[in-house]
Amino acid sequence: MQLNNKNHILELKKPDIRELFFIAMGGLVLLFIIAPLAGMFINSSLGGLLDAAKDDAVQKSIWLTLWVSMAGTLILAIFAIPFSYLLARKNFPLKRLITGIVDLPIVIPHTAAGIAILGVISRNSVIGKLAKEIDFSFVGNPAGIMVAMAFVSLPFLINGAREGFASVPERLEKAALTLGATPIRVFFTISLPLAWRSVLSGLIMMWARGLSEFGAVIVIAYHPMVTPVLIFERFSSFGLKYARPVAALFIIVCLVIFIILRLLAENKNARS
Amino acid sequence: MLEVRNITKTIDTFALKNISFEVTQGEYFVLLGKSGVGKTVLLEIISGLLEPDNGHIILDGHDVTKEKIQKRHIGIVYQDKALFPHLSVQENLSYPLRCRRVSRKEIYTRIEQLAEDIGFMPLLKRKPETLSSGEAQRVALARTLATEPKCLLLDEPISSLDIQAKSEIRALLRRINRSGQTMIHVTHDYEEAISLATRIAVMEDGKISQVGSPYEVFQHPKSEFVAKFIGIKNIFKGELRNSGNELAEFVTEGKRFFILSDKESGTGSMVLRGEDITISNTNLQTSARNTFKGIITDIEMDRLSSEVTVDIGIEMSALITRDSMKKLCLRLGKEVWINFKATAPRYIEE
């Protein structure tokens, strides 16, 4: 480890032309990401931010966005984590096709995803009709929002968890089996704990991606308003000046939560 | 006790072909073969991790081929130890006991007992990554012994250890075996096999080519492969001329050796262990029927012995002590005589 650090320092001491060029490129990329966000914060006053934070509609929408995305992530996790394990461990016919299908939500336009989901859960669909029987409707309901968020963000969890499981040496699972553990026990005591870091990271990514979803959500539910929809509404009705503080506030809330989660995840990992 | 009957298994390009052997209670059975010959696959079939294409595993008279792994009572220890990195040594040891729903109190007593027997008491709270390879192997052994297996399978348990740990673990394995534990140990190291085994099975090309006591396998290899594999360097292809009346002759590259053999004339190999060749500075009159003059072309030193290669028209390797090396003042290029008895070489027909 020390040796690696030493090499690293030596490398930094003598950057060649190629490296300088790459560093410059990297700087531009970072600027590309940071500049608009920084601009937004610079242009929104503290007073504006506080006003937005006090706004009842904003508070409600942020809270709604956070919990709906969280609920979708947790519910889908029950199905997605065992599925990721299968994808990591087993070879079966059409595996490539299936991993391709898992990635579909990432590559299709999200409004199109919203339209597709609406076809399944609208009042005229089979599921919609069944829901109607118990006097329930997905459209315009947090449950519908949750479906939309989960649909577009699920690949992040599946892919993250799959990588985590793939990195667990199969031999440890075999050893556990020979020590008398049932396959289910092996999964919960060996595979999942050892893959936990990647699984958790997948959960956080899925949640984060769900929070930021706009396209699919707006097709299914304009109301109740999740924050991305609220930002859009403020922008289209009142203009940039009114949308900016809400956007900035939402970013702050998300960043704080993610940083805390990441730190917790790393601490847990360090301890284990 | 454990019977492996006609096991066949094909995985990609590699195949186990009709493997059969029997291990008796309390035996230390070593499967000796090059890496990649299918030894680990065979162990995984015995333990139930892999299903054979054909054949049966019989344990104590019961066919366990289709039995669940958890119910087989066969333990396996891997070369890489396979300790669970997220659990402490103590948790690793209690893992098999928890699977069997042993009470907390009993787990504690059994772990203490094991730690004392195997000798790693101070390590209990440590994480596997902080252990030396020898310590980790002790813990892995103890963890498997905690399951009280009827048969203990060891997959190259010594190969990756340092010299000090090697001899410690060897002694430990012997001790475990002496307590009555039946063991099957796979290795590519013939010295390990000789040092531990009550019986050795040699695996070659997916098959078992020879089963016998270490002495039988070592002194009387059945095929050229076995002879080469266990490190006998003096192997010559040639022709045996046996009239049946007197000593047979083995002819190779124009050299003639006297050899005691009841095999019929024909082509084959002569194998001769380096330990059976003596070196002298002059042509001594001895009972040895084979005496040749040659030049030393190579000397390979070991800790205790030296392997001296002498060119007598063909190259022969003699294993002698370092003491003799000094007394005879052996060095490269020196002219010496080599002698061996006609009873020393072994002829393996083709």
Coordinates of C-alpha atoms in Angstrom, one line a residue:
Chain A
M1 CA 0.0 0.0 0.0
Q2 CA 2.7 2.4 1.0
L3 CA 4.7 1.5 -2.1
N4 CA 1.6 2.3 -4.2
N5 CA 1.3 5.7 -2.6
K6 CA 5.0 6.3 -3.3
N7 CA 4.5 5.4 -6.9
H8 CA 1.6 7.6 -7.1
I9 CA 3.5 10.6 -5.8
L10 CA 6.3 9.9 -8.2
E11 CA 3.8 9.9 -11.0
L12 CA 2.4 13.2 -9.9
K13 CA 5.8 14.8 -9.7
K14 CA 6.6 14.2 -13.3
P15 CA 3.4 14.6 -15.5
D16 CA 4.2 14.2 -19.1
I17 CA 2.4 16.2 -21.9
R18 CA -0.2 13.5 -22.3
E19 CA -1.0 13.6 -18.6
L20 CA -1.3 17.3 -18.5
F21 CA -3.6 17.2 -21.5
F22 CA -5.8 14.6 -19.7
I23 CA -5.8 16.6 -16.5
A24 CA -7.0 19.6 -18.5
M25 CA -9.8 17.6 -20.1
G26 CA -10.8 16.2 -16.7
G27 CA -11.0 19.8 -15.4
L28 CA -13.3 20.8 -18.2
V29 CA -15.6 17.9 -17.5
L30 CA -15.8 18.8 -13.8
L31 CA -16.4 22.4 -14.7
F32 CA -19.2 21.3 -17.0
I33 CA -20.9 19.5 -14.1
I34 CA -20.2 22.0 -11.3
A35 CA -20.7 25.4 -13.2
P36 CA -24.5 25.2 -13.7
L37 CA -25.0 24.0 -10.2
A38 CA -22.7 26.6 -8.7
G39 CA -24.4 29.3 -10.8
M40 CA -27.7 28.3 -9.4
F41 CA -26.6 28.6 -5.8
I42 CA -24.8 31.9 -6.5
N43 CA -28.0 33.3 -8.1
S44 CA -30.3 32.2 -5.4
S45 CA -30.3 34.4 -2.3
L46 CA -30.4 32.9 1.2
G47 CA -33.7 34.7 1.8
G48 CA -35.1 33.0 -1.3
L49 CA -33.9 29.6 0.0
L50 CA -35.5 30.2 3.4
D51 CA -38.7 31.4 1.8
A52 CA -38.8 28.2 -0.3
A53 CA -38.1 26.1 2.8
K54 CA -41.0 27.7 4.6
D55 CA -43.3 27.2 1.7
D56 CA -45.9 24.6 2.6
A57 CA -46.2 23.3 -0.9
V58 CA -42.4 22.9 -1.2
Q59 CA -42.1 21.1 2.1
K60 CA -44.9 18.7 1.2
S61 CA -43.5 17.9 -2.2
I62 CA -40.0 17.3 -0.9
W63 CA -41.3 15.0 1.8
L64 CA -43.5 13.2 -0.7
T65 CA -40.6 12.8 -3.2
L66 CA -38.3 11.4 -0.5
W67 CA -40.6 8.8 1.0
V68 CA -42.3 7.6 -2.2
S69 CA -38.9 7.0 -3.8
M70 CA -37.7 5.3 -0.6
A71 CA -40.8 3.1 -0.5
G72 CA -40.5 2.1 -4.1
T73 CA -36.8 1.2 -3.6
L74 CA -37.5 -0.9 -0.5
I75 CA -40.4 -2.8 -2.0
L76 CA -38.7 -3.5 -5.3
A77 CA -35.5 -4.5 -3.3
I78 CA -37.3 -7.6 -2.0
F79 CA -37.7 -8.9 -5.5
A80 CA -34.6 -7.3 -7.1
I81 CA -31.9 -8.5 -4.7
P82 CA -32.6 -12.2 -5.0
F83 CA -32.9 -11.7 -8.8
S84 CA -29.5 -10.0 -8.9
Y85 CA -28.0 -12.9 -7.1
L86 CA -29.4 -15.3 -9.7
L87 CA -27.9 -13.1 -12.4
A88 CA -24.5 -13.0 -10.7
R89 CA -24.3 -16.8 -10.0
K90 CA -26.3 -18.8 -12.5
N91 CA -25.9 -19.3 -16.2
F92 CA -29.1 -19.9 -18.0
P93 CA -30.5 -19.7 -21.5
L94 CA -31.3 -16.1 -22.7
K95 CA -29.3 -14.6 -19.8
R96 CA -27.9 -11.9 -22.1
L97 CA -31.4 -11.0 -23.3
I98 CA -32.6 -10.8 -19.7
T99 CA -29.7 -8.6 -18.6
G100 CA -30.5 -6.4 -21.6
I101 CA -34.1 -6.2 -20.5
V102 CA -33.0 -5.1 -17.1
D103 CA -31.2 -2.2 -18.6
L104 CA -34.2 -1.1 -20.8
P105 CA -35.5 1.5 -18.4
I106 CA -32.2 3.4 -18.7
V107 CA -32.2 3.6 -22.4
I108 CA -35.8 4.4 -23.2
P109 CA -37.1 8.0 -23.0
H110 CA -38.7 8.4 -19.6
T111 CA -41.9 10.0 -20.9
A112 CA -42.3 7.0 -23.1
A113 CA -41.7 4.8 -20.0
G114 CA -44.5 6.8 -18.3
I115 CA -46.9 6.2 -21.2
A116 CA -46.1 2.5 -21.1
I117 CA -46.6 2.3 -17.3
L118 CA -49.9 4.3 -17.7
G119 CA -51.1 1.6 -20.1
V120 CA -50.6 -1.0 -17.4
I121 CA -52.1 0.9 -14.4
S122 CA -54.6 3.2 -15.9
R123 CA -58.3 2.8 -15.0
N124 CA -59.0 0.9 -18.2
S125 CA -56.2 -1.7 -17.7
V126 CA -56.7 -5.1 -16.0
I127 CA -54.7 -3.9 -12.9
G128 CA -56.5 -0.6 -12.9
K129 CA -59.9 -2.3 -13.0
L130 CA -58.8 -4.6 -10.2
A131 CA -57.7 -1.6 -8.1
K132 CA -61.0 0.1 -8.9
E133 CA -62.8 -2.8 -7.3
I134 CA -61.2 -1.8 -4.0
D135 CA -61.8 1.9 -4.8
F136 CA -58.2 2.6 -5.5
S137 CA -56.5 4.4 -8.4
F138 CA -52.9 4.5 -9.3
V139 CA -53.3 7.6 -11.4
G140 CA -52.8 10.8 -9.4
N141 CA -51.8 8.7 -6.4
P142 CA -48.4 8.3 -4.6
A143 CA -48.6 4.6 -5.5
G144 CA -48.6 5.5 -9.2
I145 CA -45.7 7.9 -8.7
M146 CA -43.9 5.1 -6.9
V147 CA -44.3 2.7 -9.8
A148 CA -43.0 5.3 -12.2
M149 CA -40.0 6.1 -10.0
A150 CA -39.2 2.4 -9.4
F151 CA -39.5 1.5 -13.1
V152 CA -36.9 4.0 -14.2
S153 CA -34.5 3.5 -11.3
L154 CA -34.6 -0.3 -10.8
P155 CA -31.6 -1.1 -13.1
F156 CA -29.3 0.8 -10.7
L157 CA -30.1 -1.5 -7.9
I158 CA -30.1 -4.7 -9.9
N159 CA -26.8 -3.9 -11.6
G160 CA -25.1 -2.7 -8.4
A161 CA -26.3 -5.8 -6.4
R162 CA -25.3 -8.1 -9.2
E163 CA -21.8 -6.8 -9.2
G164 CA -21.6 -7.1 -5.5
F165 CA -22.7 -10.8 -5.5
A166 CA -20.4 -11.6 -8.4
S167 CA -17.5 -10.4 -6.3
V168 CA -18.2 -12.8 -3.4
P169 CA -16.0 -15.8 -3.9
E170 CA -18.1 -18.8 -4.7
R171 CA -15.8 -20.9 -2.6
L172 CA -17.0 -19.2 0.6
E173 CA -20.6 -20.2 -0.3
K174 CA -19.5 -23.7 -1.0
A175 CA -17.6 -23.9 2.3
A176 CA -20.7 -22.7 4.2
L177 CA -22.8 -25.4 2.5
T178 CA -20.4 -28.1 3.6
L179 CA -20.5 -26.7 7.1
G180 CA -24.2 -27.5 7.2
A181 CA -25.9 -24.3 6.2
T182 CA -29.0 -24.4 4.0
P183 CA -28.7 -22.5 0.7
I184 CA -31.1 -19.8 2.1
R185 CA -28.9 -19.5 5.2
V186 CA -25.8 -19.2 3.0
F187 CA -27.5 -16.3 1.2
F188 CA -28.3 -14.4 4.3
T189 CA -25.2 -15.1 6.3
I190 CA -22.5 -15.1 3.7
S191 CA -23.5 -13.8 0.2
L192 CA -25.6 -10.8 1.3
P193 CA -23.3 -9.5 4.1
L194 CA -20.3 -9.8 1.8
A195 CA -22.0 -8.1 -1.1
W196 CA -23.7 -5.6 1.2
R197 CA -21.6 -2.6 0.3
S198 CA -22.6 -2.9 -3.4
V199 CA -26.2 -3.7 -2.6
L200 CA -26.4 -0.7 -0.3
S201 CA -24.8 1.5 -2.9
G202 CA -27.3 0.1 -5.5
L203 CA -30.2 1.0 -3.1
I204 CA -28.9 4.5 -2.6
M205 CA -28.5 4.9 -6.4
M206 CA -32.0 3.6 -7.0
W207 CA -33.4 5.9 -4.5
A208 CA -31.5 8.9 -5.8
R209 CA -32.5 8.2 -9.4
G210 CA -36.2 7.8 -8.3
L211 CA -36.1 11.2 -6.5
S212 CA -35.0 13.0 -9.6
E213 CA -37.5 11.4 -12.0
F214 CA -39.6 13.8 -13.9
G215 CA -40.6 12.4 -17.3
A216 CA -42.3 9.2 -16.2
V217 CA -43.9 10.7 -13.1
I218 CA -45.5 13.7 -14.8
V219 CA -47.3 11.3 -17.2
I220 CA -48.8 9.4 -14.4
A221 CA -49.4 12.0 -11.7
Y222 CA -49.2 15.8 -12.0
H223 CA -50.7 15.8 -8.6
P224 CA -49.7 15.1 -5.8
M225 CA -46.7 17.1 -6.9
V226 CA -43.2 15.6 -6.5
T227 CA -40.4 18.2 -6.3
P228 CA -39.2 17.8 -9.9
V229 CA -42.7 18.5 -11.1
L230 CA -43.1 21.4 -8.7
I231 CA -39.9 22.9 -10.0
F232 CA -41.2 22.6 -13.5
E233 CA -44.5 24.1 -12.6
R234 CA -42.9 27.1 -10.8
F235 CA -40.7 27.6 -13.8
S236 CA -43.5 27.4 -16.5
S237 CA -45.9 29.5 -14.4
F238 CA -43.7 32.1 -12.7
G239 CA -40.3 31.8 -14.4
L240 CA -36.7 31.0 -13.5
K241 CA -36.5 33.3 -10.5
Y242 CA -39.2 31.3 -8.7
A243 CA -38.1 27.9 -9.7
R244 CA -34.4 28.4 -8.8
P245 CA -34.7 28.4 -4.9
V246 CA -36.9 25.3 -4.9
A247 CA -34.4 23.5 -7.1
A248 CA -31.5 24.6 -5.0
L249 CA -33.2 23.6 -1.8
F250 CA -34.1 20.2 -3.2
I251 CA -30.5 19.6 -4.3
I252 CA -29.2 20.6 -0.8
V253 CA -31.7 18.2 0.9
C254 CA -30.7 15.3 -1.4
L255 CA -27.0 16.0 -1.1
V256 CA -27.1 16.1 2.7
I257 CA -29.0 12.8 2.8
F258 CA -26.7 11.1 0.3
I259 CA -23.5 12.2 2.1
I260 CA -24.9 11.0 5.4
L261 CA -25.9 7.6 3.8
R262 CA -22.5 7.2 2.1
L263 CA -20.7 8.0 5.4
L264 CA -22.9 5.5 7.3
A265 CA -22.3 2.8 4.6
E266 CA -18.5 3.4 4.7
N267 CA -18.4 3.3 8.5
K268 CA -20.3 0.0 8.5
N269 CA -17.9 -1.3 6.0
A270 CA -14.8 -0.2 7.9
R271 CA -16.1 -1.8 11.0
S272 CA -16.8 -5.1 9.3
Chain B
M1 CA -16.3 -46.7 5.2
L2 CA -16.3 -44.4 2.2
E3 CA -16.6 -45.9 -1.2
V4 CA -16.3 -44.0 -4.5
R5 CA -17.8 -46.1 -7.2
N6 CA -17.4 -45.5 -11.0
I7 CA -17.5 -41.7 -10.7
T8 CA -17.7 -40.0 -14.1
K9 CA -17.9 -36.2 -14.6
T10 CA -17.3 -34.0 -17.6
I11 CA -16.8 -30.3 -17.2
D12 CA -16.0 -28.4 -20.4
T13 CA -12.9 -30.0 -21.8
F14 CA -12.0 -31.9 -18.7
A15 CA -13.3 -35.3 -17.5
L16 CA -13.1 -37.7 -14.6
K17 CA -13.3 -41.1 -16.0
N18 CA -14.7 -44.0 -14.0
I19 CA -13.0 -43.2 -10.7
S20 CA -13.3 -45.9 -8.0
F21 CA -11.6 -46.4 -4.7
E22 CA -12.4 -47.3 -1.1
V23 CA -11.2 -45.6 2.1
T24 CA -11.4 -47.5 5.3
Q25 CA -12.2 -46.0 8.8
G26 CA -9.3 -44.0 10.2
E27 CA -7.3 -44.1 7.1
Y28 CA -5.2 -41.2 5.7
F29 CA -5.8 -41.5 2.0
V30 CA -3.9 -39.2 -0.3
L31 CA -4.9 -38.5 -3.9
L32 CA -1.7 -37.5 -5.7
G33 CA -1.8 -35.8 -9.1
K34 CA -0.7 -32.8 -11.1
S35 CA -2.7 -29.6 -10.8
G36 CA -5.7 -29.6 -13.1
V37 CA -6.1 -33.4 -13.1
G38 CA -9.5 -33.1 -11.4
K39 CA -8.7 -33.7 -7.8
T40 CA -10.7 -30.8 -6.5
V41 CA -13.7 -31.7 -8.7
L42 CA -13.5 -35.2 -7.2
L43 CA -13.5 -33.8 -3.7
E44 CA -16.5 -31.6 -4.5
I45 CA -18.4 -34.6 -5.8
I46 CA -17.7 -36.5 -2.6
S47 CA -18.8 -33.6 -0.5
G48 CA -21.9 -33.1 -2.6
L49 CA -21.1 -29.7 -4.0
L50 CA -21.1 -31.2 -7.5
E51 CA -23.2 -33.9 -8.8
P52 CA -21.5 -36.7 -10.8
D53 CA -22.7 -37.6 -14.3
N54 CA -22.5 -41.2 -13.3
G55 CA -21.4 -43.3 -10.3
H56 CA -22.1 -43.5 -6.6
I57 CA -20.7 -42.3 -3.3
I58 CA -21.3 -44.8 -0.5
L59 CA -20.7 -43.6 3.1
D60 CA -21.0 -46.2 5.8
G61 CA -23.0 -48.5 3.6
H62 CA -25.5 -45.8 2.5
D63 CA -25.6 -44.4 -1.0
V64 CA -25.3 -40.6 -0.4
T65 CA -24.9 -39.6 -4.0
K66 CA -28.2 -37.8 -4.0
E67 CA -28.1 -36.8 -0.4
K68 CA -28.1 -33.1 0.5
I69 CA -24.7 -31.6 1.4
Q70 CA -25.8 -30.7 4.9
K71 CA -26.8 -34.3 5.6
R72 CA -23.7 -36.0 4.3
H73 CA -21.4 -35.5 7.3
I74 CA -18.4 -34.9 5.0
G75 CA -16.2 -31.9 5.7
I76 CA -14.0 -30.1 3.3
V77 CA -11.0 -27.8 3.8
Y78 CA -9.7 -25.7 0.9
Q79 CA -6.2 -24.6 0.1
D80 CA -7.4 -21.0 0.3
K81 CA -9.0 -21.8 3.7
A82 CA -12.3 -20.1 2.7
L83 CA -12.7 -18.4 6.1
F84 CA -15.6 -16.0 6.1
P85 CA -13.8 -12.6 6.0
H86 CA -16.7 -10.7 7.7
L87 CA -16.8 -12.9 10.7
S88 CA -14.2 -13.2 13.6
V89 CA -12.4 -16.4 14.2
Q90 CA -14.9 -17.2 16.9
E91 CA -17.8 -16.5 14.7
N92 CA -16.3 -18.6 11.9
L93 CA -16.0 -21.5 14.3
S94 CA -19.5 -21.2 15.7
Y95 CA -21.0 -21.0 12.1
P96 CA -21.4 -24.8 11.6
L97 CA -22.6 -25.2 15.2
R98 CA -25.2 -22.5 14.7
C99 CA -26.4 -24.2 11.6
R100 CA -27.0 -27.3 13.7
R101 CA -28.9 -25.3 16.3
V102 CA -26.4 -26.1 19.0
S103 CA -27.1 -24.1 22.2
R104 CA -25.1 -21.0 22.9
K105 CA -23.5 -22.5 26.0
E106 CA -22.4 -25.6 24.2
I107 CA -21.0 -23.6 21.2
Y108 CA -18.9 -21.8 23.7
T109 CA -17.5 -24.9 25.3
R110 CA -16.9 -26.7 22.0
I111 CA -15.0 -23.7 20.6
E112 CA -12.9 -23.5 23.7
Q113 CA -12.1 -27.2 23.4
L114 CA -11.2 -26.9 19.7
A115 CA -9.1 -23.8 20.2
E116 CA -7.2 -25.6 22.9
D117 CA -6.8 -28.8 20.9
I118 CA -5.7 -27.1 17.7
G119 CA -3.8 -24.4 19.5
F120 CA -5.2 -20.9 18.5
M121 CA -6.8 -19.7 21.8
P122 CA -5.4 -16.2 21.5
L123 CA -6.8 -15.7 18.0
L124 CA -10.5 -16.1 18.8
K125 CA -11.4 -12.4 18.6
R126 CA -9.3 -11.7 15.5
K127 CA -10.6 -11.3 11.9
P128 CA -9.3 -13.8 9.3
E129 CA -7.4 -11.2 7.3
T130 CA -5.1 -10.6 10.3
L131 CA -4.1 -14.3 10.6
S132 CA -0.9 -15.8 9.1
S133 CA -1.5 -18.5 6.6
G134 CA -0.7 -21.3 9.1
E135 CA -3.0 -19.8 11.7
A136 CA -5.8 -19.4 9.1
Q137 CA -5.4 -23.1 8.1
R138 CA -5.7 -24.2 11.7
V139 CA -8.9 -22.2 12.1
A140 CA -10.2 -23.6 8.8
L141 CA -9.4 -27.1 10.0
A142 CA -11.0 -26.5 13.4
R143 CA -14.1 -25.0 11.8
T144 CA -14.6 -28.2 9.7
L145 CA -13.8 -30.5 12.6
A146 CA -16.5 -28.7 14.6
T147 CA -19.0 -30.4 12.3
E148 CA -17.6 -33.7 13.5
P149 CA -17.4 -35.1 9.9
K150 CA -17.3 -38.8 9.3
C151 CA -14.8 -38.1 6.5
L152 CA -12.5 -35.0 6.3
L153 CA -11.6 -33.9 2.8
L154 CA -8.5 -31.7 2.4
D155 CA -7.8 -29.8 -0.8
E156 CA -4.1 -29.0 -1.0
P157 CA -4.1 -27.9 2.7
I158 CA -0.4 -27.4 2.9
S159 CA 0.7 -26.1 -0.5
S160 CA 0.2 -22.4 0.1
L161 CA 1.9 -22.3 3.5
D162 CA 5.4 -21.2 4.4
I163 CA 8.0 -23.9 5.4
Q164 CA 7.5 -23.4 9.2
A165 CA 3.7 -23.6 8.9
K166 CA 4.0 -26.6 6.6
S167 CA 5.6 -28.8 9.1
E168 CA 3.3 -27.6 11.9
I169 CA 0.2 -28.3 9.8
R170 CA 1.5 -31.7 8.7
A171 CA 2.0 -32.6 12.3
L172 CA -1.4 -31.4 13.2
L173 CA -3.0 -33.4 10.4
R174 CA -1.2 -36.5 11.5
R175 CA -2.5 -35.9 15.1
I176 CA -6.1 -35.4 13.9
N177 CA -5.8 -38.6 11.9
R178 CA -4.4 -40.5 14.8
S179 CA -7.4 -39.6 16.8
G180 CA -9.4 -41.8 14.4
Q181 CA -10.5 -39.2 11.8
T182 CA -10.8 -40.6 8.3
M183 CA -9.1 -38.3 5.9
I184 CA -8.8 -37.8 2.1
H185 CA -6.1 -35.4 1.2
V186 CA -5.4 -34.2 -2.4
T187 CA -2.0 -32.8 -3.3
H188 CA 0.5 -32.5 -6.1
D189 CA 3.4 -32.8 -3.8
Y190 CA 4.7 -36.4 -3.5
E191 CA 6.7 -35.7 -0.4
E192 CA 3.6 -34.6 1.3
A193 CA 1.9 -37.8 0.2
I194 CA 4.7 -40.0 1.5
S195 CA 4.9 -38.1 4.8
L196 CA 1.2 -38.4 5.6
A197 CA -0.5 -41.2 3.7
T198 CA -1.4 -44.6 4.8
R199 CA -2.4 -45.1 1.2
I200 CA -1.8 -43.2 -2.0
A201 CA -3.9 -43.1 -5.2
V202 CA -2.2 -41.6 -8.2
M203 CA -4.5 -39.6 -10.5
E204 CA -3.5 -39.1 -14.1
D205 CA -5.5 -37.8 -17.0
G206 CA -8.9 -38.1 -15.2
K207 CA -8.2 -41.6 -14.0
I208 CA -6.7 -43.3 -11.1
S209 CA -3.6 -45.1 -12.3
Q210 CA -2.3 -46.7 -9.1
V211 CA -3.4 -47.2 -5.5
G212 CA -1.1 -48.5 -2.9
S213 CA 1.0 -47.8 0.2
P214 CA 3.5 -44.9 -0.2
Y215 CA 6.3 -47.5 -0.4
E216 CA 4.5 -49.5 -3.2
V217 CA 3.8 -46.4 -5.2
F218 CA 7.2 -44.8 -4.7
Q219 CA 9.4 -47.9 -5.1
H220 CA 7.3 -49.7 -7.7
P221 CA 5.7 -47.1 -9.9
K222 CA 3.3 -48.8 -12.3
S223 CA 3.7 -46.4 -15.3
E224 CA 6.3 -44.0 -16.7
F225 CA 3.9 -41.2 -15.7
V226 CA 4.0 -42.2 -12.0
A227 CA 7.7 -42.6 -12.1
K228 CA 8.2 -39.2 -13.7
F229 CA 5.6 -37.6 -11.5
I230 CA 7.1 -38.6 -8.2
G231 CA 10.3 -37.1 -9.2
I232 CA 12.4 -40.0 -10.3
K233 CA 14.8 -38.5 -12.8
N234 CA 16.5 -41.6 -14.1
I235 CA 14.0 -42.8 -16.6
F236 CA 15.3 -44.3 -19.9
K237 CA 13.4 -45.7 -22.8
G238 CA 15.0 -48.7 -24.4
E239 CA 14.9 -52.4 -25.0
L240 CA 14.9 -55.3 -22.5
R241 CA 16.7 -58.4 -23.5
N242 CA 15.8 -61.2 -21.2
S243 CA 16.9 -64.8 -22.0
G244 CA 15.4 -66.0 -18.8
N245 CA 18.5 -67.8 -17.7
E246 CA 20.6 -65.0 -16.3
L247 CA 20.4 -61.3 -15.5
A248 CA 18.4 -59.4 -18.1
E249 CA 20.0 -56.6 -20.0
F250 CA 18.5 -53.2 -20.7
V251 CA 19.9 -51.4 -23.7
T252 CA 19.5 -47.7 -24.3
E253 CA 21.5 -45.4 -26.6
G254 CA 24.2 -47.9 -26.9
K255 CA 24.6 -48.4 -23.1
R256 CA 23.9 -51.8 -21.5
F257 CA 22.7 -52.2 -17.9
F258 CA 22.3 -55.4 -15.9
I259 CA 18.8 -55.5 -14.5
L260 CA 16.9 -58.0 -12.5
S261 CA 13.5 -58.5 -14.2
D262 CA 11.2 -61.3 -14.9
K263 CA 9.5 -59.4 -17.7
E264 CA 9.8 -60.6 -21.3
S265 CA 12.1 -59.0 -23.8
G266 CA 10.6 -55.9 -25.5
T267 CA 10.6 -52.2 -25.3
G268 CA 9.9 -50.2 -22.2
S269 CA 11.4 -47.9 -19.6
M270 CA 14.0 -48.4 -16.9
V271 CA 13.6 -46.3 -13.8
L272 CA 16.2 -45.9 -11.2
R273 CA 16.0 -43.8 -8.1
G274 CA 18.9 -41.4 -7.5
E275 CA 19.3 -42.8 -4.0
D276 CA 20.3 -46.1 -5.4
I277 CA 23.4 -44.8 -7.3
T278 CA 26.7 -44.5 -5.6
I279 CA 29.6 -42.4 -6.8
S280 CA 33.3 -43.1 -6.3
N281 CA 36.5 -41.5 -7.5
T282 CA 38.0 -44.9 -8.6
N283 CA 36.7 -48.1 -10.0
L284 CA 35.9 -50.0 -6.9
Q285 CA 35.4 -53.8 -6.8
T286 CA 31.9 -54.2 -5.3
S287 CA 28.9 -56.4 -5.7
A288 CA 27.3 -53.8 -7.9
R289 CA 26.9 -55.2 -11.4
N290 CA 26.6 -51.8 -13.1
T291 CA 29.7 -49.7 -13.1
F292 CA 30.4 -46.8 -15.5
K293 CA 32.9 -44.0 -15.9
G294 CA 31.6 -40.5 -16.5
I295 CA 31.9 -36.8 -16.0
I296 CA 30.0 -34.6 -13.6
T297 CA 27.9 -32.2 -15.7
D298 CA 25.6 -30.7 -13.0
I299 CA 25.3 -30.4 -9.3
E300 CA 22.1 -29.3 -7.7
M301 CA 22.3 -28.6 -3.9
D302 CA 19.5 -29.1 -1.5
R303 CA 19.5 -28.4 2.2
L304 CA 20.8 -31.9 3.1
S305 CA 21.5 -33.6 -0.1
S306 CA 22.9 -33.0 -3.6
E307 CA 21.8 -34.3 -6.9
V308 CA 24.8 -35.0 -9.0
T309 CA 24.3 -35.5 -12.7
V310 CA 27.0 -37.7 -14.4
D311 CA 27.3 -38.1 -18.1
I312 CA 28.3 -41.7 -18.9
G313 CA 27.1 -41.4 -22.5
I314 CA 23.7 -40.8 -21.1
E315 CA 23.0 -38.6 -18.1
M316 CA 22.3 -40.2 -14.7
S317 CA 21.4 -38.5 -11.5
A318 CA 22.7 -39.7 -8.2
L319 CA 21.4 -38.4 -4.8
I320 CA 24.2 -38.2 -2.3
T321 CA 24.7 -36.4 1.0
R322 CA 26.5 -33.2 1.2
D323 CA 29.0 -34.9 3.5
S324 CA 30.0 -37.4 0.7
M325 CA 30.2 -34.5 -1.7
K326 CA 32.9 -32.9 0.4
K327 CA 34.8 -36.2 1.1
L328 CA 34.9 -37.1 -2.5
C329 CA 35.7 -33.5 -3.6
L330 CA 33.1 -33.6 -6.3
R331 CA 32.9 -30.7 -8.7
L332 CA 31.7 -30.0 -12.2
G333 CA 33.8 -31.6 -14.9
K334 CA 35.4 -34.2 -12.6
E335 CA 35.7 -37.7 -13.8
V336 CA 34.0 -40.2 -11.5
W337 CA 32.6 -43.8 -11.4
I338 CA 29.0 -44.6 -10.7
N339 CA 27.8 -47.9 -9.5
F340 CA 24.4 -49.5 -8.9
K341 CA 23.1 -53.0 -8.3
A342 CA 21.2 -54.9 -10.9
T343 CA 18.3 -55.1 -8.3
A344 CA 18.1 -51.3 -8.1
P345 CA 16.5 -50.3 -11.4
R346 CA 12.9 -51.1 -12.3
Y347 CA 11.7 -52.0 -15.7
I348 CA 8.3 -50.8 -16.8
E349 CA 7.1 -52.3 -20.0
E350 CA 5.2 -50.3 -22.6

